[in-house]
Amino acid sequence: MTDWLNAIDPILTKYSLVTAFAVIGSLTWLSYKCSHHLTAGRVHGSAIAIFAGLALAYLGGWLTGGERGLADIPWLAGIGLMGGSMLRDFTIVATAFGVRLDEFTKTGLSGVVSLLVGVLGSILVGAAVAYAYGYRDAVSLTTIGGGTATYIVGPVTGTALGASSDVIAISVAAGLVKSILVMSLTPAVAKWIGLDNPRSALIFGGLMGTTSGVAGGLAATDERLVPYGAMTATFYTGLGCMLGPSVVFLFIQWCVS
């Protein structure tokens, strides 16, 4: 066994990006299997994959004493490139291409209002919580606030504003908690809030924002509503990435100055 590992280690290290794709692909496949068989789809596979990724990143950093998690292990160095800004931004752009603007305009004024209330409300509430925990600079407040919008908005905002890696990690964790809460609570409150038709699903996606959380929650409620909620949730992410480092940051900076 040891000889076999020693034999393939140089190959895995030389082609570390290919190795990273194989590892992340396997982890994602396992996460979706766990979602299907262990939670009956109530917790979305992407949330399980993100939680597992954070745990493995911590484990990798603890084992190597490094600062880049699993990327500090030579044959997993490609994960550092996969998680870098280049592929992250490519992913966001690719997601945005799947959005159909004509479908969103059918929601009318209520869809626009739900998006603005959802994005700005989440960021400002998150910033207020961060302030209560002792953060006083506008960059950290905006980044953590962005994380409470979604775990994509937080890192994008933090990278644009030059936030520290610790603050960006907190923003990702905040977005993950929100995603899991939306997934698990949506089926329980769906009947109470009238979440039983495409229009309400569009507004719900605009208010909650987290695409994986909305998709998982609606899948457990009524899978026919998933495309509607996921569509406005995707708009939410794009709007958050646009407003977070610009308008919201200037507003928070004005508040704390």
mmCIF file of C-alpha atoms in Angstrom:
data_model
loop_
_atom_site.group_PDB
_atom_site.id
_atom_site.type_symbol
_atom_site.label_atom_id
_atom_site.label_comp_id
_atom_site.label_asym_id
_atom_site.label_seq_id
_atom_site.Cartn_x
_atom_site.Cartn_y
_atom_site.Cartn_z
ATOM 1 C CA MET A 1 0.000 0.000 0.000
ATOM 2 C CA THR A 2 2.798 2.377 0.975
ATOM 3 C CA ASP A 3 4.768 1.491 -2.166
ATOM 4 C CA TRP A 4 1.696 2.140 -4.289
ATOM 5 C CA LEU A 5 1.187 5.557 -2.715
ATOM 6 C CA ASN A 6 4.860 6.421 -3.145
ATOM 7 C CA ALA A 7 4.593 5.476 -6.817
ATOM 8 C CA ILE A 8 1.612 7.704 -7.635
ATOM 9 C CA ASP A 9 2.554 10.608 -5.354
ATOM 10 C CA PRO A 10 4.875 12.282 -7.947
ATOM 11 C CA ILE A 11 2.126 12.009 -10.590
ATOM 12 C CA LEU A 12 -0.534 13.486 -8.301
ATOM 13 C CA THR A 13 1.836 16.299 -7.349
ATOM 14 C CA LYS A 14 2.865 17.050 -10.954
ATOM 15 C CA TYR A 15 -0.756 17.209 -12.101
ATOM 16 C CA SER A 16 -2.112 18.772 -8.920
ATOM 17 C CA LEU A 17 -4.886 20.716 -10.680
ATOM 18 C CA VAL A 18 -6.244 17.509 -12.256
ATOM 19 C CA THR A 19 -5.972 15.855 -8.844
ATOM 20 C CA ALA A 20 -7.882 18.760 -7.316
ATOM 21 C CA PHE A 21 -10.722 18.413 -9.845
ATOM 22 C CA ALA A 22 -10.921 14.673 -9.087
ATOM 23 C CA VAL A 23 -10.962 15.232 -5.310
ATOM 24 C CA ILE A 24 -13.541 18.038 -5.413
ATOM 25 C CA GLY A 25 -15.686 16.103 -7.883
ATOM 26 C CA SER A 26 -15.630 13.033 -5.645
ATOM 27 C CA LEU A 27 -16.440 15.116 -2.576
ATOM 28 C CA THR A 28 -19.366 16.759 -4.366
ATOM 29 C CA TRP A 29 -20.687 13.372 -5.545
ATOM 30 C CA LEU A 30 -20.487 11.984 -2.015
ATOM 31 C CA SER A 31 -22.189 15.080 -0.602
ATOM 32 C CA TYR A 32 -25.152 14.735 -2.952
ATOM 33 C CA LYS A 33 -25.410 11.039 -2.118
ATOM 34 C CA CYS A 34 -25.463 11.918 1.589
ATOM 35 C CA SER A 35 -28.096 14.588 0.904
ATOM 36 C CA HIS A 36 -30.296 12.079 -0.917
ATOM 37 C CA HIS A 37 -29.878 9.048 1.342
ATOM 38 C CA LEU A 38 -29.354 10.628 4.784
ATOM 39 C CA THR A 39 -31.531 13.752 4.684
ATOM 40 C CA ALA A 40 -34.011 12.875 1.904
ATOM 41 C CA GLY A 41 -32.961 16.060 0.103
ATOM 42 C CA ARG A 42 -33.835 18.377 2.991
ATOM 43 C CA VAL A 43 -30.223 19.530 3.282
ATOM 44 C CA HIS A 44 -28.906 20.397 -0.173
ATOM 45 C CA GLY A 45 -25.824 18.563 -1.391
ATOM 46 C CA SER A 46 -23.961 21.819 -1.993
ATOM 47 C CA ALA A 47 -24.311 22.791 1.689
ATOM 48 C CA ILE A 48 -22.915 19.434 2.781
ATOM 49 C CA ALA A 49 -20.052 19.829 0.292
ATOM 50 C CA ILE A 50 -19.218 23.319 1.592
ATOM 51 C CA PHE A 51 -19.272 22.171 5.208
ATOM 52 C CA ALA A 52 -17.050 19.211 4.334
ATOM 53 C CA GLY A 53 -14.709 21.536 2.437
ATOM 54 C CA LEU A 54 -14.368 23.863 5.423
ATOM 55 C CA ALA A 55 -13.686 20.902 7.723
ATOM 56 C CA LEU A 56 -11.060 19.486 5.344
ATOM 57 C CA ALA A 57 -9.449 22.933 4.980
ATOM 58 C CA TYR A 58 -9.138 23.151 8.763
ATOM 59 C CA LEU A 59 -7.794 19.593 8.930
ATOM 60 C CA GLY A 60 -5.255 20.312 6.191
ATOM 61 C CA GLY A 61 -4.022 23.454 7.915
ATOM 62 C CA TRP A 62 -3.810 21.635 11.243
ATOM 63 C CA LEU A 63 -1.825 18.720 9.787
ATOM 64 C CA THR A 64 0.654 20.852 7.835
ATOM 65 C CA GLY A 65 0.848 23.899 10.067
ATOM 66 C CA GLY A 66 0.329 25.991 6.963
ATOM 67 C CA GLU A 67 -2.030 28.803 6.079
ATOM 68 C CA ARG A 68 -3.761 27.555 2.925
ATOM 69 C CA GLY A 69 -5.571 24.482 4.234
ATOM 70 C CA LEU A 70 -5.440 21.447 1.938
ATOM 71 C CA ALA A 71 -3.480 23.481 -0.623
ATOM 72 C CA ASP A 72 -0.445 23.201 1.694
ATOM 73 C CA ILE A 73 -0.328 19.470 0.874
ATOM 74 C CA PRO A 74 1.799 19.235 -2.325
ATOM 75 C CA TRP A 75 -0.447 16.874 -4.288
ATOM 76 C CA LEU A 76 -3.500 18.991 -3.406
ATOM 77 C CA ALA A 77 -1.879 22.324 -4.291
ATOM 78 C CA GLY A 78 -4.243 22.609 -7.273
ATOM 79 C CA ILE A 79 -7.117 23.255 -4.870
ATOM 80 C CA GLY A 80 -5.508 26.632 -4.203
ATOM 81 C CA LEU A 81 -5.938 27.505 -7.889
ATOM 82 C CA MET A 82 -9.476 26.125 -8.001
ATOM 83 C CA GLY A 83 -10.433 28.292 -5.027
ATOM 84 C CA GLY A 84 -8.662 31.364 -6.401
ATOM 85 C CA SER A 85 -10.319 34.490 -7.690
ATOM 86 C CA MET A 86 -9.970 33.542 -11.380
ATOM 87 C CA LEU A 87 -12.108 30.366 -11.324
ATOM 88 C CA ARG A 88 -14.407 31.844 -8.667
ATOM 89 C CA ASP A 89 -15.261 34.818 -10.876
ATOM 90 C CA PHE A 90 -15.637 32.517 -13.887
ATOM 91 C CA THR A 91 -18.167 30.458 -11.916
ATOM 92 C CA ILE A 92 -20.180 33.518 -10.943
ATOM 93 C CA VAL A 93 -20.278 34.751 -14.545
ATOM 94 C CA ALA A 94 -21.294 31.287 -15.761
ATOM 95 C CA THR A 95 -24.129 31.237 -13.227
ATOM 96 C CA ALA A 96 -25.324 34.650 -14.358
ATOM 97 C CA PHE A 97 -25.518 33.431 -17.964
ATOM 98 C CA GLY A 98 -28.195 30.962 -16.868
ATOM 99 C CA VAL A 99 -30.532 33.752 -15.819
ATOM 100 C CA ARG A 100 -33.349 34.822 -18.133
ATOM 101 C CA LEU A 101 -34.123 38.493 -17.626
ATOM 102 C CA ASP A 102 -37.513 38.243 -19.339
ATOM 103 C CA GLU A 103 -38.622 35.687 -16.741
ATOM 104 C CA PHE A 104 -37.529 37.956 -13.898
ATOM 105 C CA THR A 105 -39.413 40.961 -15.291
ATOM 106 C CA LYS A 106 -42.637 38.944 -14.969
ATOM 107 C CA THR A 107 -42.409 39.369 -11.198
ATOM 108 C CA GLY A 108 -42.928 43.097 -11.647
ATOM 109 C CA LEU A 109 -42.288 45.635 -8.913
ATOM 110 C CA SER A 110 -42.658 43.051 -6.153
ATOM 111 C CA GLY A 111 -39.691 41.100 -7.521
ATOM 112 C CA VAL A 112 -37.469 44.199 -7.629
ATOM 113 C CA VAL A 113 -38.490 45.268 -4.127
ATOM 114 C CA SER A 114 -37.910 41.767 -2.720
ATOM 115 C CA LEU A 115 -34.409 41.718 -4.219
ATOM 116 C CA LEU A 116 -33.421 45.110 -2.801
ATOM 117 C CA VAL A 117 -34.949 44.405 0.620
ATOM 118 C CA GLY A 118 -33.359 40.960 0.696
ATOM 119 C CA VAL A 119 -29.854 42.054 -0.309
ATOM 120 C CA LEU A 120 -29.633 45.317 1.648
ATOM 121 C CA GLY A 121 -31.446 43.916 4.680
ATOM 122 C CA SER A 122 -29.179 40.866 4.940
ATOM 123 C CA ILE A 123 -25.960 42.852 4.566
ATOM 124 C CA LEU A 124 -26.962 45.524 7.074
ATOM 125 C CA VAL A 125 -28.195 42.995 9.659
ATOM 126 C CA GLY A 126 -24.972 41.018 9.246
ATOM 127 C CA ALA A 127 -22.908 44.193 9.638
ATOM 128 C CA ALA A 128 -24.851 45.083 12.801
ATOM 129 C CA VAL A 129 -24.135 41.655 14.302
ATOM 130 C CA ALA A 130 -20.447 41.994 13.386
ATOM 131 C CA TYR A 131 -20.403 45.421 15.049
ATOM 132 C CA ALA A 132 -21.918 43.899 18.197
ATOM 133 C CA TYR A 133 -19.061 41.361 18.244
ATOM 134 C CA GLY A 134 -16.444 44.104 18.204
ATOM 135 C CA TYR A 135 -15.672 44.761 14.559
ATOM 136 C CA ARG A 136 -15.406 48.500 13.937
ATOM 137 C CA ASP A 137 -13.810 48.957 10.493
ATOM 138 C CA ALA A 138 -16.012 49.339 7.428
ATOM 139 C CA VAL A 139 -14.147 46.670 5.416
ATOM 140 C CA SER A 140 -14.780 43.906 7.968
ATOM 141 C CA LEU A 141 -18.354 45.003 8.611
ATOM 142 C CA THR A 142 -19.196 45.046 4.904
ATOM 143 C CA THR A 143 -17.477 41.703 4.248
ATOM 144 C CA ILE A 144 -19.211 39.873 7.112
ATOM 145 C CA GLY A 145 -22.471 41.560 6.152
ATOM 146 C CA GLY A 146 -21.967 40.340 2.597
ATOM 147 C CA GLY A 147 -21.471 36.825 3.928
ATOM 148 C CA THR A 148 -24.867 36.921 5.588
ATOM 149 C CA ALA A 149 -26.296 37.697 2.156
ATOM 150 C CA THR A 150 -24.639 34.623 0.616
ATOM 151 C CA TYR A 151 -21.347 32.808 0.986
ATOM 152 C CA ILE A 152 -20.430 34.123 -2.487
ATOM 153 C CA VAL A 153 -21.149 37.801 -1.857
ATOM 154 C CA GLY A 154 -18.979 37.803 1.288
ATOM 155 C CA PRO A 155 -15.715 36.595 -0.332
ATOM 156 C CA VAL A 156 -16.270 38.724 -3.447
ATOM 157 C CA THR A 157 -16.845 41.812 -1.310
ATOM 158 C CA GLY A 158 -13.932 41.010 0.995
ATOM 159 C CA THR A 159 -11.527 40.433 -1.880
ATOM 160 C CA ALA A 160 -12.561 43.686 -3.558
ATOM 161 C CA LEU A 161 -12.101 45.660 -0.327
ATOM 162 C CA GLY A 162 -8.895 43.927 0.797
ATOM 163 C CA ALA A 163 -10.353 42.216 3.877
ATOM 164 C CA SER A 164 -8.233 39.752 5.855
ATOM 165 C CA SER A 165 -8.556 36.004 5.255
ATOM 166 C CA ASP A 166 -10.009 35.549 8.761
ATOM 167 C CA VAL A 167 -12.828 37.982 8.046
ATOM 168 C CA ILE A 168 -13.513 36.375 4.662
ATOM 169 C CA ALA A 169 -13.660 32.943 6.354
ATOM 170 C CA ILE A 170 -16.216 34.305 8.841
ATOM 171 C CA SER A 171 -18.294 35.645 5.970
ATOM 172 C CA VAL A 172 -18.289 32.212 4.276
ATOM 173 C CA ALA A 173 -19.321 30.548 7.548
ATOM 174 C CA ALA A 174 -22.151 33.061 8.008
ATOM 175 C CA GLY A 175 -23.423 32.376 4.493
ATOM 176 C CA LEU A 176 -23.255 28.629 5.068
ATOM 177 C CA VAL A 177 -25.301 28.880 8.276
ATOM 178 C CA LYS A 178 -27.902 30.950 6.443
ATOM 179 C CA SER A 179 -28.043 28.448 3.601
ATOM 180 C CA ILE A 180 -28.629 25.520 5.970
ATOM 181 C CA LEU A 181 -31.282 27.437 7.919
ATOM 182 C CA VAL A 182 -33.156 28.343 4.728
ATOM 183 C CA MET A 183 -33.006 24.724 3.551
ATOM 184 C CA SER A 184 -34.246 23.248 6.795
ATOM 185 C CA LEU A 185 -36.878 25.847 7.750
ATOM 186 C CA THR A 186 -38.485 26.477 4.351
ATOM 187 C CA PRO A 187 -40.639 23.308 4.328
ATOM 188 C CA ALA A 188 -41.818 24.069 7.867
ATOM 189 C CA VAL A 189 -42.961 27.633 7.140
ATOM 190 C CA ALA A 190 -44.010 27.240 3.482
ATOM 191 C CA LYS A 191 -47.717 26.786 4.214
ATOM 192 C CA TRP A 192 -47.717 29.591 6.778
ATOM 193 C CA ILE A 193 -46.186 32.160 4.356
ATOM 194 C CA GLY A 194 -48.176 31.024 1.310
ATOM 195 C CA LEU A 195 -45.208 29.550 -0.525
ATOM 196 C CA ASP A 196 -47.260 27.431 -2.914
ATOM 197 C CA ASN A 197 -47.128 29.168 -6.315
ATOM 198 C CA PRO A 198 -44.495 30.427 -8.797
ATOM 199 C CA ARG A 199 -44.971 34.114 -7.917
ATOM 200 C CA SER A 200 -44.418 33.574 -4.189
ATOM 201 C CA ALA A 201 -41.398 31.374 -5.020
ATOM 202 C CA LEU A 202 -39.897 34.200 -7.100
ATOM 203 C CA ILE A 203 -40.333 36.661 -4.237
ATOM 204 C CA PHE A 204 -39.041 34.130 -1.698
ATOM 205 C CA GLY A 205 -35.882 33.599 -3.758
ATOM 206 C CA GLY A 206 -35.369 37.363 -3.969
ATOM 207 C CA LEU A 207 -35.712 37.794 -0.211
ATOM 208 C CA MET A 208 -33.586 34.828 0.889
ATOM 209 C CA GLY A 209 -30.961 34.973 -1.841
ATOM 210 C CA THR A 210 -28.895 31.906 -1.111
ATOM 211 C CA THR A 211 -29.355 29.795 -4.234
ATOM 212 C CA SER A 212 -28.498 26.448 -2.668
ATOM 213 C CA GLY A 213 -30.635 27.177 0.397
ATOM 214 C CA VAL A 214 -33.624 28.293 -1.665
ATOM 215 C CA ALA A 215 -33.267 25.390 -4.109
ATOM 216 C CA GLY A 216 -32.968 22.837 -1.303
ATOM 217 C CA GLY A 217 -35.837 24.330 0.692
ATOM 218 C CA LEU A 218 -38.165 24.535 -2.302
ATOM 219 C CA ALA A 219 -37.193 21.022 -3.412
ATOM 220 C CA ALA A 220 -38.357 19.733 -0.032
ATOM 221 C CA THR A 221 -41.538 21.848 -0.289
ATOM 222 C CA ASP A 222 -42.577 21.518 -3.931
ATOM 223 C CA GLU A 223 -39.928 20.744 -6.517
ATOM 224 C CA ARG A 224 -41.962 22.514 -9.235
ATOM 225 C CA LEU A 225 -41.148 25.832 -7.503
ATOM 226 C CA VAL A 226 -37.363 25.336 -7.567
ATOM 227 C CA PRO A 227 -36.646 27.053 -10.947
ATOM 228 C CA TYR A 228 -38.584 30.175 -9.916
ATOM 229 C CA GLY A 229 -36.917 30.624 -6.537
ATOM 230 C CA ALA A 230 -33.468 29.733 -7.826
ATOM 231 C CA MET A 231 -33.753 32.291 -10.631
ATOM 232 C CA THR A 232 -34.305 35.323 -8.395
ATOM 233 C CA ALA A 233 -31.790 33.940 -5.896
ATOM 234 C CA THR A 234 -29.197 34.016 -8.672
ATOM 235 C CA PHE A 235 -30.073 37.652 -9.366
ATOM 236 C CA TYR A 236 -29.690 38.262 -5.635
ATOM 237 C CA THR A 237 -26.095 37.014 -5.691
ATOM 238 C CA GLY A 238 -25.191 39.196 -8.650
ATOM 239 C CA LEU A 239 -26.827 42.255 -7.124
ATOM 240 C CA GLY A 240 -25.080 41.623 -3.801
ATOM 241 C CA CYS A 241 -21.682 41.338 -5.498
ATOM 242 C CA MET A 242 -22.352 44.644 -7.246
ATOM 243 C CA LEU A 243 -23.740 46.642 -4.304
ATOM 244 C CA GLY A 244 -21.596 45.191 -1.508
ATOM 245 C CA PRO A 245 -18.176 46.624 -2.382
ATOM 246 C CA SER A 246 -19.650 49.893 -3.666
ATOM 247 C CA VAL A 247 -22.836 51.495 -2.341
ATOM 248 C CA VAL A 248 -23.128 49.441 0.853
ATOM 249 C CA PHE A 249 -19.450 49.862 1.713
ATOM 250 C CA LEU A 250 -19.665 53.655 1.299
ATOM 251 C CA PHE A 251 -22.792 53.732 3.468
ATOM 252 C CA ILE A 252 -21.226 51.632 6.252
ATOM 253 C CA GLN A 253 -18.016 53.660 6.063
ATOM 254 C CA TRP A 254 -20.076 56.819 6.497
ATOM 255 C CA CYS A 255 -21.905 55.274 9.480
ATOM 256 C CA VAL A 256 -18.749 54.234 11.370
ATOM 257 C CA SER A 257 -16.678 57.331 10.577
#
